[in-house]
Structure formats: C-alpha cells, structure tokens
Short mmCIF file of C-alpha atoms and ligand atoms in Angstrom, two decimals:
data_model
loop_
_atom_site.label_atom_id
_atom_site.label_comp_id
_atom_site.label_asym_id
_atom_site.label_seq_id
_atom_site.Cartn_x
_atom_site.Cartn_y
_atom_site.Cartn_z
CA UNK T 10 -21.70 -3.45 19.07
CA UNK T 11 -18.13 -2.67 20.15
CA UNK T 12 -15.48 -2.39 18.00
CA UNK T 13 -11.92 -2.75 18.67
CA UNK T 14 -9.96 -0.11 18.11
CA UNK T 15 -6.29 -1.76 19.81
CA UNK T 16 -6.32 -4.58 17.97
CA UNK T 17 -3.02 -5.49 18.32
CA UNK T 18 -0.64 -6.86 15.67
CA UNK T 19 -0.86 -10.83 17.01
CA UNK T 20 -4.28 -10.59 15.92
CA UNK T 21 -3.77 -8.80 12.34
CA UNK T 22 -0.77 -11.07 11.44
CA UNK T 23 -2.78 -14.55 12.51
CA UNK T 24 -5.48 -13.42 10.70
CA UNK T 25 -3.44 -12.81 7.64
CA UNK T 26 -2.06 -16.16 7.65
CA UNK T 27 -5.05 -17.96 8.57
CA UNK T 28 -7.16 -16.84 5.83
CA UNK T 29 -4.36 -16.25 3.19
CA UNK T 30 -3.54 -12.55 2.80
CA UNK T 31 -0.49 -12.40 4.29
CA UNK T 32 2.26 -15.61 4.98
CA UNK T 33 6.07 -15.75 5.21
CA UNK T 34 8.31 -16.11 2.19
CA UNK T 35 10.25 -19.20 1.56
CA UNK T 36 8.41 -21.07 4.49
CA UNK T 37 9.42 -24.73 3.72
CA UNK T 38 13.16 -23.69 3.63
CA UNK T 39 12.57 -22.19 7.14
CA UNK T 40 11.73 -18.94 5.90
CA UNK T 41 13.48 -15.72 4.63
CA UNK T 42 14.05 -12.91 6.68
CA UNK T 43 11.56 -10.48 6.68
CA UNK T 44 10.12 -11.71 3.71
CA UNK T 45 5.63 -11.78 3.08
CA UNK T 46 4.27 -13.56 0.17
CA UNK T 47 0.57 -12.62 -0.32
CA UNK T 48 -1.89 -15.17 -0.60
CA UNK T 49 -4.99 -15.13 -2.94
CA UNK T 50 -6.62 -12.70 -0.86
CA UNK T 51 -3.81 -10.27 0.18
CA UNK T 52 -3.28 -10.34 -3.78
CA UNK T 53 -6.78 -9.48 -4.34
CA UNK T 54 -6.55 -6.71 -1.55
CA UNK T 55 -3.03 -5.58 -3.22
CA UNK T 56 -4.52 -4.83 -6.74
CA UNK T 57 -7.64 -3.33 -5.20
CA UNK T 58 -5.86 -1.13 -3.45
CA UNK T 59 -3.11 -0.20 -6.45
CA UNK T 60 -6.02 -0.19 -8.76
CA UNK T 61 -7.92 2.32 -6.55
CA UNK T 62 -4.56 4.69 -6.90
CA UNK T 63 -4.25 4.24 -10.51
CA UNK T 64 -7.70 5.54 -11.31
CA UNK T 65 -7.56 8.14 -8.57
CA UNK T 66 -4.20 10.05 -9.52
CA UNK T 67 -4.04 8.48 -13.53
CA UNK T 68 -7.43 7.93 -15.06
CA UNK T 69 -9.41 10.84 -13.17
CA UNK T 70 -7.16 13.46 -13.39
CA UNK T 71 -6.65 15.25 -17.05
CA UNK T 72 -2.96 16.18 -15.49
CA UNK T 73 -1.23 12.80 -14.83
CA UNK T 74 0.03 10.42 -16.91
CA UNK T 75 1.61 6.76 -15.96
CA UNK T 76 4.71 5.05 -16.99
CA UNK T 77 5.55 1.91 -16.25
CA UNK T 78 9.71 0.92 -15.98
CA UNK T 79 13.04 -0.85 -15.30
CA UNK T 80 13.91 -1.73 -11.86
CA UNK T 81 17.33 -1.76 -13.07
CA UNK T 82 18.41 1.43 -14.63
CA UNK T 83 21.65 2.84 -15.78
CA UNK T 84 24.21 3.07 -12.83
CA UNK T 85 24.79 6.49 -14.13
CA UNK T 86 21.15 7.82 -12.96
CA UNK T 87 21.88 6.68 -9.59
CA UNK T 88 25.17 8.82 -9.67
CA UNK T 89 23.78 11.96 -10.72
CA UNK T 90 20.90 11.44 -8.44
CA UNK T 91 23.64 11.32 -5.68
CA UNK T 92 22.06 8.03 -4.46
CA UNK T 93 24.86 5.97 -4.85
CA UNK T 94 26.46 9.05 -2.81
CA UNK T 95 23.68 9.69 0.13
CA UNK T 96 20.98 6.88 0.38
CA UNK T 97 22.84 5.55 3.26
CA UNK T 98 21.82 4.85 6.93
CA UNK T 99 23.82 4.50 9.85
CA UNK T 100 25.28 1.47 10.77
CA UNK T 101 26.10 0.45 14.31
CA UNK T 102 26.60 -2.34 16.29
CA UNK T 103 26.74 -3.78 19.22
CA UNK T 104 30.12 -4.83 20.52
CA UNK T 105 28.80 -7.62 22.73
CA UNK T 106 26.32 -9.91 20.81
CA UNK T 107 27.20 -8.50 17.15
CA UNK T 108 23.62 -7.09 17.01
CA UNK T 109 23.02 -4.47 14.17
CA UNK T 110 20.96 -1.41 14.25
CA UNK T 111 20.41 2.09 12.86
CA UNK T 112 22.33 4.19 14.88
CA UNK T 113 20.04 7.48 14.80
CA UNK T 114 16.77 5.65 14.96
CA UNK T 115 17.87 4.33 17.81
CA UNK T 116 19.02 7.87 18.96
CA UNK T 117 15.73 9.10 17.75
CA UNK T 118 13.70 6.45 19.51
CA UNK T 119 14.95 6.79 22.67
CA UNK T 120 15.63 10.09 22.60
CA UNK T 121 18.98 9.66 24.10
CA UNK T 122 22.34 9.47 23.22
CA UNK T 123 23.78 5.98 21.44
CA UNK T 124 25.95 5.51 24.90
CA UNK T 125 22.95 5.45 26.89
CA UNK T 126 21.12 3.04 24.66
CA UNK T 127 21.06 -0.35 25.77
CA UNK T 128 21.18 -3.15 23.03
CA UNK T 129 17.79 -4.61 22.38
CA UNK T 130 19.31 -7.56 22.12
CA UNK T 131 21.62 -8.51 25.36
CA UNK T 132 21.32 -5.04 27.05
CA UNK T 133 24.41 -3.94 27.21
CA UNK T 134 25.90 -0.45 26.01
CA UNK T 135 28.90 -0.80 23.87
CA UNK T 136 28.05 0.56 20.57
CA UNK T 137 30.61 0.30 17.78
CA UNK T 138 31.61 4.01 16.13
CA UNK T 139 28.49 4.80 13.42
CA UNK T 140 29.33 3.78 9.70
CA UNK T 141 27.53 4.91 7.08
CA UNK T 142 25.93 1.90 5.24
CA UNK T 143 24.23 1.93 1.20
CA UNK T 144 21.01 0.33 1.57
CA UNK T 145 21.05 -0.14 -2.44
CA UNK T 146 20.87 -3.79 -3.38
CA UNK T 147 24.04 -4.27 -5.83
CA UNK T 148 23.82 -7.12 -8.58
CA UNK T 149 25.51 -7.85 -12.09
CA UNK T 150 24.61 -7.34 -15.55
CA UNK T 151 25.42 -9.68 -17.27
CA UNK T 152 27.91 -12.94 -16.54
CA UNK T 153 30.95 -11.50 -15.56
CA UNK T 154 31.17 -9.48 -11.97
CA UNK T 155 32.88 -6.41 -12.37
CA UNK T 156 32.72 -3.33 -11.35
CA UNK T 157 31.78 -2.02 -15.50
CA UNK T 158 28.63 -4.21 -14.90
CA UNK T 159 27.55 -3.49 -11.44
CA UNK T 160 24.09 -2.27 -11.08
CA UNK T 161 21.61 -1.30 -8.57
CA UNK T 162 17.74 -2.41 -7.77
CA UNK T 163 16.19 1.02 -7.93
CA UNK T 164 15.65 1.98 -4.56
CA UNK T 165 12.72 4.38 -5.24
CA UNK T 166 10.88 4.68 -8.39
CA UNK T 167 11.10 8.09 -8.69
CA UNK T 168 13.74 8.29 -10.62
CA UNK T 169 12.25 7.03 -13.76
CA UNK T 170 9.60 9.34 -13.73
CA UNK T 171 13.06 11.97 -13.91
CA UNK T 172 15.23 10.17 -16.20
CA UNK T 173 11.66 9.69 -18.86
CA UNK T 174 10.73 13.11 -18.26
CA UNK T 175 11.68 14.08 -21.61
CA UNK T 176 10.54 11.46 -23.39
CA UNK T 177 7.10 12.15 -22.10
CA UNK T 178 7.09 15.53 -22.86
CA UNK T 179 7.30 14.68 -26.32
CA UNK T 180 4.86 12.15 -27.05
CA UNK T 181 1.79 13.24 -23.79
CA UNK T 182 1.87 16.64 -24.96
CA UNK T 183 1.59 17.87 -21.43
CA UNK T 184 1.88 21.52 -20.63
CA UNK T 185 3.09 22.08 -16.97
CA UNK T 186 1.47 21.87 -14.28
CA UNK T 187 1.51 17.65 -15.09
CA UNK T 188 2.36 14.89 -13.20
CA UNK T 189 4.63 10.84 -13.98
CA UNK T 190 2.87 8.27 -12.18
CA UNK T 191 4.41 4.82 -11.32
CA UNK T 192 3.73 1.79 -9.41
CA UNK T 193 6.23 -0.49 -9.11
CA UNK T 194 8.73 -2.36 -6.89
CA UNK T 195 11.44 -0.74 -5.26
CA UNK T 196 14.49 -2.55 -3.16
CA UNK T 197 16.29 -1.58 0.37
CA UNK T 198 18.95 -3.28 1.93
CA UNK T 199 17.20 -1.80 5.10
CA UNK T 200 19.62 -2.30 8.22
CA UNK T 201 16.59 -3.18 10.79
CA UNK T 202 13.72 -4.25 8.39
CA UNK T 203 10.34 -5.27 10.68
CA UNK T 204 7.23 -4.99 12.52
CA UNK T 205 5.04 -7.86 10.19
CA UNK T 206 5.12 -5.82 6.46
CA UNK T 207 5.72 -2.29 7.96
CA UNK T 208 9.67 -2.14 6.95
CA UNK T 209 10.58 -4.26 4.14
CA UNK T 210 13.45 -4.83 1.88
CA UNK T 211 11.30 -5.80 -1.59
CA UNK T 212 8.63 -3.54 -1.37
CA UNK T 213 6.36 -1.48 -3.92
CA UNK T 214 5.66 2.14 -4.45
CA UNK T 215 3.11 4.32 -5.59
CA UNK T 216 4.42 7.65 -6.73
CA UNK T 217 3.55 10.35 -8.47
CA UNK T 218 6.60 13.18 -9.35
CA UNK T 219 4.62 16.45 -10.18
CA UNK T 220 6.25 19.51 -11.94
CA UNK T 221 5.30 22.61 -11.81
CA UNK T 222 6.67 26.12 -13.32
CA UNK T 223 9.67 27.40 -11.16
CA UNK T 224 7.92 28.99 -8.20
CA UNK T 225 8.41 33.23 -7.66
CA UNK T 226 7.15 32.78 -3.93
CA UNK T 227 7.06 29.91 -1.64
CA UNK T 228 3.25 30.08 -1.93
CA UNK T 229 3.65 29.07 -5.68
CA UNK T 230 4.81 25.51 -4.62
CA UNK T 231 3.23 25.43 -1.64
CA UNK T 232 -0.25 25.62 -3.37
CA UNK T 233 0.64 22.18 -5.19
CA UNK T 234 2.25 20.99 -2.22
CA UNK T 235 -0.85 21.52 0.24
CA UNK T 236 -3.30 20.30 -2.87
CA UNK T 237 -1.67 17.17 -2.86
CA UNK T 238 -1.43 16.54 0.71
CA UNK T 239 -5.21 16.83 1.07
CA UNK T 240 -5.42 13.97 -2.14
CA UNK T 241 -3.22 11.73 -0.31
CA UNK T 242 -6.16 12.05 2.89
CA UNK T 243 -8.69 11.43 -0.34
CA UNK T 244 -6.94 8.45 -1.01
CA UNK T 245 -6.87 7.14 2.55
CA UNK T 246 -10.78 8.00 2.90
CA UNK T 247 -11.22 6.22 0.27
CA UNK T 248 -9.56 2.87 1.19
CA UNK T 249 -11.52 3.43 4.81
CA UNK T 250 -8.24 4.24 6.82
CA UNK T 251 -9.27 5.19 10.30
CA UNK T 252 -8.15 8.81 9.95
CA UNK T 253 -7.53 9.52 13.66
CA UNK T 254 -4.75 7.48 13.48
CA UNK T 255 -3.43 9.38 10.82
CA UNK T 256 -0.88 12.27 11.48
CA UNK T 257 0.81 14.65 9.27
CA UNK T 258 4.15 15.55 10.51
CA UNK T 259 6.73 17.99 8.77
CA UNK T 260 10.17 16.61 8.81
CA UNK T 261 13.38 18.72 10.52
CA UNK T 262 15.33 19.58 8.13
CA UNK T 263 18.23 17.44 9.34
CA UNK T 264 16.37 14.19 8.95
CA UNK T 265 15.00 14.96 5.41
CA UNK T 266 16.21 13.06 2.35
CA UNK T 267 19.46 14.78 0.52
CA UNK T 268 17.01 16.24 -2.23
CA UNK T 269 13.73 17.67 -0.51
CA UNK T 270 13.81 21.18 0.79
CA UNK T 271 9.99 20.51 2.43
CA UNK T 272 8.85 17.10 3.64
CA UNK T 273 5.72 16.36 5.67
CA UNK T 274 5.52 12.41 6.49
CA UNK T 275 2.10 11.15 6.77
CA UNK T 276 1.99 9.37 9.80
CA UNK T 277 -0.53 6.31 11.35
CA UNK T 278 -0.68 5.04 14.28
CA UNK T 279 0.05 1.38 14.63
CA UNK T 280 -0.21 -0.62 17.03
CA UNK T 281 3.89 -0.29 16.91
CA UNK T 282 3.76 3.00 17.73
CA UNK T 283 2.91 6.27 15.12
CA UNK T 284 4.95 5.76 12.23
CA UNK T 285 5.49 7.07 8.68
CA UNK T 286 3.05 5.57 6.38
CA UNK T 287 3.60 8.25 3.45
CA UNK T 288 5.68 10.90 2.48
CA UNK T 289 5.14 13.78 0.74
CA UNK T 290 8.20 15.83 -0.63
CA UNK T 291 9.10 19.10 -2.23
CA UNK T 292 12.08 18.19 -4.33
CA UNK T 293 12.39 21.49 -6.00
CA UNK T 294 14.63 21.00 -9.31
CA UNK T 295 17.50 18.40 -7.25
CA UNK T 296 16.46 15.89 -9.76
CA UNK T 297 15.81 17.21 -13.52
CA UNK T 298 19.07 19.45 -12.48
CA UNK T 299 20.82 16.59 -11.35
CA UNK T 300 20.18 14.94 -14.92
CA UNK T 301 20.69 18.13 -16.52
CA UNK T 302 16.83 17.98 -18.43
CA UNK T 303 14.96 21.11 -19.11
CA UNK T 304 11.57 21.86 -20.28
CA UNK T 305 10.34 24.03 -23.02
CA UNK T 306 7.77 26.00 -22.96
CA UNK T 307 5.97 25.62 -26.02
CA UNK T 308 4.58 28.91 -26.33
CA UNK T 309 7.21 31.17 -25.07
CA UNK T 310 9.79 28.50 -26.03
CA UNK T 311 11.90 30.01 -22.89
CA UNK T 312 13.70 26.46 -21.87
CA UNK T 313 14.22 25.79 -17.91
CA UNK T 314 14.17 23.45 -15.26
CA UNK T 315 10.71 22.64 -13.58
CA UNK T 316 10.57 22.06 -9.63
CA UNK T 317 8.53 19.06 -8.40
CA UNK T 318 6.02 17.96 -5.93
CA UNK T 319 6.08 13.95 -5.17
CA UNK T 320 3.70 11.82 -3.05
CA UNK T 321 5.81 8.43 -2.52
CA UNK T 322 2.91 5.74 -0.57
CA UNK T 323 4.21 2.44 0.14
CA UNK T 324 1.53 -0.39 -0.90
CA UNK T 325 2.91 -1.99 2.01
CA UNK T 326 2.09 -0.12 4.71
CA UNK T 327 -1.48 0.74 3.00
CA UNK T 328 -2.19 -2.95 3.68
CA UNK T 329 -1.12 -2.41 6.87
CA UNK T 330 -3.23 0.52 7.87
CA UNK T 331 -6.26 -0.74 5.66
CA UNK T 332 -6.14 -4.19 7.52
CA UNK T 333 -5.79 -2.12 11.01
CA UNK T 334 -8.29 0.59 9.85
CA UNK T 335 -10.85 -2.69 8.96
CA UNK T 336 -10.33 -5.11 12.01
CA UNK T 337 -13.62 -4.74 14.22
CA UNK T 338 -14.64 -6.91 16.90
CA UNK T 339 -18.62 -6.84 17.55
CA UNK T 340 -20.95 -8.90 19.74
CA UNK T 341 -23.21 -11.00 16.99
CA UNK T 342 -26.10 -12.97 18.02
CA UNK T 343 -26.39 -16.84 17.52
CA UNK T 344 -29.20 -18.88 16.13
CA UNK T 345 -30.12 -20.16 19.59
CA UNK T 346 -30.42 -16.40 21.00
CA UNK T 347 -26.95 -16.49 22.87
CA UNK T 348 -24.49 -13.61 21.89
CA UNK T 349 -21.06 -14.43 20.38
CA UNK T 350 -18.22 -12.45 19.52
CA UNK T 351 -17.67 -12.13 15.28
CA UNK T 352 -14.69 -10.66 13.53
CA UNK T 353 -15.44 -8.64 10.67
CA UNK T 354 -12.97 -6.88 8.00
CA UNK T 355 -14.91 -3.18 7.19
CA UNK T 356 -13.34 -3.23 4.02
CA UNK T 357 -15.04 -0.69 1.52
CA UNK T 358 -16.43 -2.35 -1.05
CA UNK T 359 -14.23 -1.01 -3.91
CA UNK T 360 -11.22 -2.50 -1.75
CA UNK T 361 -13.00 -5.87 0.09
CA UNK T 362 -11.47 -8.64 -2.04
CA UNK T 363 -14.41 -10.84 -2.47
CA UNK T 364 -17.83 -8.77 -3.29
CA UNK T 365 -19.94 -11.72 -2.80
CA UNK T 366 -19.73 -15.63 -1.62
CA UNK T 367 -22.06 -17.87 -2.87
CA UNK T 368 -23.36 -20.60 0.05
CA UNK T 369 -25.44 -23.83 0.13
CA UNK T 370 -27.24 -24.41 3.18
CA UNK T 371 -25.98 -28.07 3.03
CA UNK T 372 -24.08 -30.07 0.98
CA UNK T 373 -27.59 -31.73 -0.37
CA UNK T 374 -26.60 -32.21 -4.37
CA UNK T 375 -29.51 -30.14 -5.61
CA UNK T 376 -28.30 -26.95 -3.52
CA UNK T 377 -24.62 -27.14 -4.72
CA UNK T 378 -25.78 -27.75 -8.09
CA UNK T 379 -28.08 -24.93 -8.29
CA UNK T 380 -25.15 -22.71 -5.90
CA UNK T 381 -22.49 -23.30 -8.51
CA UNK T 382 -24.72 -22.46 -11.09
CA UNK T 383 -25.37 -19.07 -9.53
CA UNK T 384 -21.40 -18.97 -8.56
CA UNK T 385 -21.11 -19.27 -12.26
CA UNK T 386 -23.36 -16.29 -13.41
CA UNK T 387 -21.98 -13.40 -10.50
CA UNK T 388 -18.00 -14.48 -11.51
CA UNK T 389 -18.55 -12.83 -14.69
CA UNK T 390 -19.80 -9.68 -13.00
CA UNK T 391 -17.83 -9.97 -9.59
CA UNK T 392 -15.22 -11.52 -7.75
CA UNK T 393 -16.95 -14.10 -5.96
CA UNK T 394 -16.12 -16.93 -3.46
CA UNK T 395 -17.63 -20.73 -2.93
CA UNK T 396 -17.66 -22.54 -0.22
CA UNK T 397 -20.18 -25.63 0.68
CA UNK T 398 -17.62 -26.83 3.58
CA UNK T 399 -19.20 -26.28 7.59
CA UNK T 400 -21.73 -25.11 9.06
CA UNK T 401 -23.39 -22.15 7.76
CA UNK T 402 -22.67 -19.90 10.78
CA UNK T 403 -18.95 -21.17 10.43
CA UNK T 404 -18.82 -20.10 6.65
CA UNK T 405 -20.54 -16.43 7.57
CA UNK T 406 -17.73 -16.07 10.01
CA UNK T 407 -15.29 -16.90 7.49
CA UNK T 408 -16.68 -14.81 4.93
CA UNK T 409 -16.85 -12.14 7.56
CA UNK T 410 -13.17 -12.29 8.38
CA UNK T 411 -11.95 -11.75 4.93
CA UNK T 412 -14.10 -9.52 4.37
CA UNK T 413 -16.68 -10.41 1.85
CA UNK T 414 -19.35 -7.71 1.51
CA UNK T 415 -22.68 -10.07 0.51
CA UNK T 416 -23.36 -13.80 1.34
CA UNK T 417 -25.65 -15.51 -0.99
CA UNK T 418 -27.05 -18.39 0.70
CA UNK T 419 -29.71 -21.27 -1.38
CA UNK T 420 -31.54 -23.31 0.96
CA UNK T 421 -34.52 -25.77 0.02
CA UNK T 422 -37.06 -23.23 -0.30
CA UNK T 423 -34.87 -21.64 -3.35
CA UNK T 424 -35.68 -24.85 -4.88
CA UNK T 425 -39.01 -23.98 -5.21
CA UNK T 426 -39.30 -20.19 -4.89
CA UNK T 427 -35.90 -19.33 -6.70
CA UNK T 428 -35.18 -16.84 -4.24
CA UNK T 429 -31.92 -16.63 -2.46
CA UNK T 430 -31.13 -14.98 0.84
CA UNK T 431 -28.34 -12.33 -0.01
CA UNK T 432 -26.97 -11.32 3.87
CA UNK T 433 -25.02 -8.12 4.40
CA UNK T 434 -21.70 -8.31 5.75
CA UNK T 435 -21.76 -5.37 8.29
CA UNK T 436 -25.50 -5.07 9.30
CA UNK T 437 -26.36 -9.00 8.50
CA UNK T 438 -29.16 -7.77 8.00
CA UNK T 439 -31.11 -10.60 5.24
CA UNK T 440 -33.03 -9.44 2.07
CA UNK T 441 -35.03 -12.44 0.08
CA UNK T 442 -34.32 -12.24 -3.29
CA UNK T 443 -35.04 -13.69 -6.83
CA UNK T 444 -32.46 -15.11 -8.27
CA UNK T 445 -32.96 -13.70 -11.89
CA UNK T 446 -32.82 -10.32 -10.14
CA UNK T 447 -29.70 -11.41 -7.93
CA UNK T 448 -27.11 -9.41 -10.39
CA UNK T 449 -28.97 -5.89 -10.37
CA UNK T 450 -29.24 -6.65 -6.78
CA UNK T 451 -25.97 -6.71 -6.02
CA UNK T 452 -24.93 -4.15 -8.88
CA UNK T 453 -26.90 -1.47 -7.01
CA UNK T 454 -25.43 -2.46 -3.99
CA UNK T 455 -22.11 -2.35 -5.01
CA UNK T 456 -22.01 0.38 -7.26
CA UNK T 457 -18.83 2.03 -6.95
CA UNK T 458 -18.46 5.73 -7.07
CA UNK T 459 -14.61 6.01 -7.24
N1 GAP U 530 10.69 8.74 -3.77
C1 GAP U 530 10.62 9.15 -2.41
C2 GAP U 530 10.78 8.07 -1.46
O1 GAP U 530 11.10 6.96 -1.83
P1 GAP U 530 10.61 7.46 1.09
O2 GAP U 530 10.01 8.24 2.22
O3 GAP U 530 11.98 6.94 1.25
O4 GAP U 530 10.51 8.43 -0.17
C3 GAP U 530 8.30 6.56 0.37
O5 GAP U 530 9.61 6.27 0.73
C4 GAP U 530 7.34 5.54 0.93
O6 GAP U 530 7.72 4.22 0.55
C5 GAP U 530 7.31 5.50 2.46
O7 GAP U 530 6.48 6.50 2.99
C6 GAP U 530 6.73 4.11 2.70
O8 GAP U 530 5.34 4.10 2.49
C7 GAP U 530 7.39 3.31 1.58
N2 GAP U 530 8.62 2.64 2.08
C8 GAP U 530 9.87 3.18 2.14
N3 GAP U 530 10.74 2.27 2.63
C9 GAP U 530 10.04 1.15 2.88
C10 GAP U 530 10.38 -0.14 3.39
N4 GAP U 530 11.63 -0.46 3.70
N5 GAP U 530 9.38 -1.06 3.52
C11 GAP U 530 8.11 -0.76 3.17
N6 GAP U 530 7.73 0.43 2.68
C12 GAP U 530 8.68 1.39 2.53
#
C-alpha cells in the first residue's frame, strides 16, 4: 500500500470542494478574492481541530485560562501597541502591468535584489520605490465616517489577552507563571494573500499569551519558551501532522515582528514550498509596558511588569497541514479481485469529522428503515453520516475520502441476525457485529485519550 506523500495542492483543493470542506466565498457573484467558506465538513474539521486546542492548552492545564473578545477594540490599544505604527508590509509595484507585491518577500524569495526580480505577472523589471502599506482593515463606528470613529479589525488577538490582563488577574486568581487563551478571528489587509487557505485576509487564531516573572537570565524565559515549543509539536502529533514536514526555524532579528526579541516560526512543508505554519514569540514586557499594566505579587505585594511567552497557530493553515498530513493514496482491492486505487483521509479520530456512516446495502425499504433507525441511536453518541445513494463500493469511497473512521453497513442477513458489518476506514478490515452491542463497539473503538 503506497501512500502519497506529494500530493499536490490540485488534488487537496478538488477534494475540498468536491466533498464540501473547503469552497470559494461569494461563488454565485463570481467569487471574492481569496475568500473560503467551509462546508459542513470543513466546519466539522474546523471545530475538531479548535476544540482539540481548547482542551489541550485550557481545560488540561491548571495554568491557562480562556477569554473570549471584541474584534473591534479601542483604537487606542492599537496605538500603544504601536500597530497602527509598525504592522505594515512593503508595498511595491510593478510599473508595467500595475501588479502589486510585497517588496521583501519578493527579495526574500528570490534571494535577489527587487531590480533583478522579474514581475510574476508580465516579466518585466520596473519596480516602483517600496511604500510601506497598514495591512489593518479600517471601518467606522458608528454612522458618521470620521476620523473620532475610525476603528480597526484586530489584526491579531493577542492584544486582548494584554489589554484584559488585569481584569483576569482579579477575578482567576492566577499566580504567575499563567497563561490568556483565545480563539478567535483576526483580519489582514494582506498585500499578496494566496496559495488555496494558506494566506488569508479573514482568518482565525489560536493564541495563548503566557507571563511569566521577569527573567534574571535568559535561561529563565527560555525554559517557558522551549516548554512551549515542544506543546505546539504535542499539538501537531496530536492532529496527525506529518512531522517531517515540519521545521522549526528561528527568525533574524531583522525580519521579526516590532515586539519579539526571540521568534522561532514553525515551519511545514507544503506542497508550495516550506512555509510558516506557527509562530512562537518571546515578547518580553513590549506589550503590558506598552499599556502601562503591572502585576502584583500577592505575597510580596512588590508590583511589576511580567514578560510573556505567546504561541500564535493559525486554524487556517492547521487545515492545511492536517488535510496534507491525511491525504494517502493506497492500492485497494475490488470485489471482483482486480486492484483499484482508493483515497483515504488518515484523519485521527478525535479530528475525522464523521466517526461513523451508517449504510444500506440497497435501497430495499426494510434496510433503510432499519439503517435510519440505527442512524438514529449512534447520532446521539456520535457524529454520524447517511447515505443509501450508489453502489456500496461508491459510498465506502466516499466515506473514505472525507474521512469517516467506521462504516456501518445492514444487508439482508441483519434482518434476521441483527448483526451489522462495522468496516474500518484504514485497514477495511470487517468485524460482524450485533447491533444492540453496536454503541460499546464503536465507544471502545473510538475512545479518545486527548
Ligand atoms: N500574535 C502574534 C501573531 O499574530 P503572526 O506570526 O503574525 O503572529 C500568527 O501570526 C499565526 O497566524 C501565523 O503563524 C499563521 O498561522 C496565522 N496567520 C497569520 N497571518 C495569516 C494570514 N494572512 N492567513 C492565514 N493565517 C495567518
């Protein structure tokens, strides 16, 4: 059984559309730039995957708490943040065909000077002079456009977790070491947005800011620092991320954000090339400074500023590597004894957004009566799928694609032994079983340890 390892991104996006993960935005109107609506199953996938997170870093740990707010704050946070200042990117374009594109990827990229870079576009090499470009969306509050009621789409949702900080002091009763955890949207005007839902401009974030006591040494953060890097590879066990492709890369300190004095960007490698997937920053006290908040300690009752550790993930680009990490390609064999080729999603089971499809052999009444009956009784335990259209062999593929860990399949023989055949997804391998026993079945199958 081979399995693919280069599939290549035609393959992951048409299989995202076809079975409803992943579509583009405001098709009917011709579509939206760079925008990805998830179907039922990339929704499924989404809040498996943010769920996973949540009781990861939140519910498991005795030192993290979660918050959940605005994506429009005060404009004043984004000042003192220096966001409205530095969270730019450089702007260039191309003097020929108008084309528009960050000016030091490109330099990065290509690993040559912006004269010496051809235009994607219409090849030629007349850049105009770099200009430094806000990627915050702006909008109004309120009815009247001024500049009193401009605001910003948060851009990160870090800041929250700085601007709260003391509000959570007070009522968690946290002593530091503790971490803020958020999940939430977060909105770039990104200059070259791309690459299926790899660079977005409506995206969402998981992050976690984690303060600690002032360091003495550099080995006082970098304890926290290291501790949460290996989490982050927890995390990406966890979801079944292929973890050769994944890279951990400290950032020069040229191209690291205006606040982080260490960042190592957890990279993968897409098909694309190897890309950031994660970051992971040391933001010492830049932010609770920048807001002017303190901590007390309430024993020594000494007041200062705490320095913080923060993994950002994108949700975004964790479908992206999960759907990569998943795709396999294996020779199956058919019912006459030929060999085809099936396409199976490895999703773990915690993440897999169906656990189990329920199947009728045929569309005979007395099967789908006696199927939906049993669809009935595993929905309240599991998320479960139907289907009674096609050929069997065309539903296992199906059900294979997407994902689906168990098929339950009730042929004519279930009408008189009221046993079901319950096939597994990656061995498909078939175990006969009773259908009053069919729950505990799968409950011991699917037991989930996270
Ligand atoms: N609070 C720190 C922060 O926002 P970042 O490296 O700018 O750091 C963190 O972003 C993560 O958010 C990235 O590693 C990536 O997973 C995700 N992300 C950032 N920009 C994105 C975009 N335009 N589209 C999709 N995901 C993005």
């Amino acid at each position: 059984m081979a399995k693919t390892v280069d599939v290549t991104m035609d393959k992951i996006i048409a299989l995202a559309k076809n079975r409803g993960f992943i579509f583009a935005g405001s098709e009917i109107y011709g579509g939206l730039a760079n925008s990805w609506d998830l179907g039922p199953l990339g929704t499924e996938l989404k809040k498996n995957i943010k769920d996973l997170w949540w009781k990861m870093f939140v519910e498991n740990r005795p030192d993290v708490v979660g918050i959940d707010a605005n994506i429009i704050m005060s404009t004043k946070v984004w000042e003192a943040s220096g966001h409205l200042k530095n969270f730019n990117d450089e702007l260039v374009e191309c003097k020929s065909c108008h084309e528009r594109q960050r000016g030091d990827e490109l330099e990065a990229d290509k690993k040559k000077k912006l004269g010496d870079i051809a235009c994607p576009k219409c090849g030629k090499k007349d850049w105009t002079k770099p200009t430094m470009f806000n990627t915050m969306f702006k909008t109004n509050l309120g009815p009247v456009e001024s500049p009193e009621n401009t605001v910003y789409l948060r851009p990160e949702t870090a800041q929250a977790m700085f601007v709260d900080f003391p509000e959570i002091v007070r009522v968690a009763r946290k002593k530091l070491p503790f971490g803020i955890a958020q999940i939430g949207k977060a909105f770039r005007n990104e200059i070259t947005p791309g690459n299926f839902i790899f660079r977005l401009r409506e995206f969402e974030q998981m992050e976690i800011e984690y303060f600690i006591t002032p360091p003495k040494t550099k080995k006082d953060w970098e304890k926290y620092f290291d501790g949460w890097l290996k989490e982050i590879h927890e995390y990406l066990k966890a979801l079944g991320v292929d973890m050769k492709r994944v890279k951990d890369t400290e950032v020069a300190k040229e191209n690291r954000a205006h606040y982080s004095e260490k960042t190592v960007d957890i990279e993968f490698v897409y098909p694309f090339g190897q890309k950031e997937l994660y970051g992971l920053a040391y933001r010492g006290d830049y932010d609770l400074k920048a807001h002017g908040l303190k901590y007390k300690d309430p024993e020594t009752g000494k007041e200062f500023v705490p320095h913080v550790i923060e993994p950002s993930l994108g949700v975004e680009r964790t479908i992206l590597a999960v759907l990569l990490s998943a795709y396999t390609e294996e020779d199956a064999p058919t019912a006459d004894g030929g060999v085809d080729k099936r396409v199976v999603l490895k999703l773990p089971k915690y993440i897999a957004p169906y656990k189990v499809a329920v199947l009728p052999l045929s569309d005979d009444e007395r099967l789908v009566e006696l199927a939906k009956d049993i669809w009935n009784g595993l929905r309240e335990k599991f998320v479960a799928d139907y289907d009674d259209t096609q050929s069997i062999g065309k539903r296992y593929r199906r059900q294979d694609e997407i994902g689906t860990l168990f098929a339950v399949t009730i042929d004519f023989e279930t009408l008189e032994d009221k046993k079901v055949t319950v096939r597994d997804r990656d061995t498909m391998k078939q175990d006969r079983v009773e259908i009053v026993q069919l729950v505990n079945y799968l409950q011991r199958k699917l037991e989930i340890s996270h």
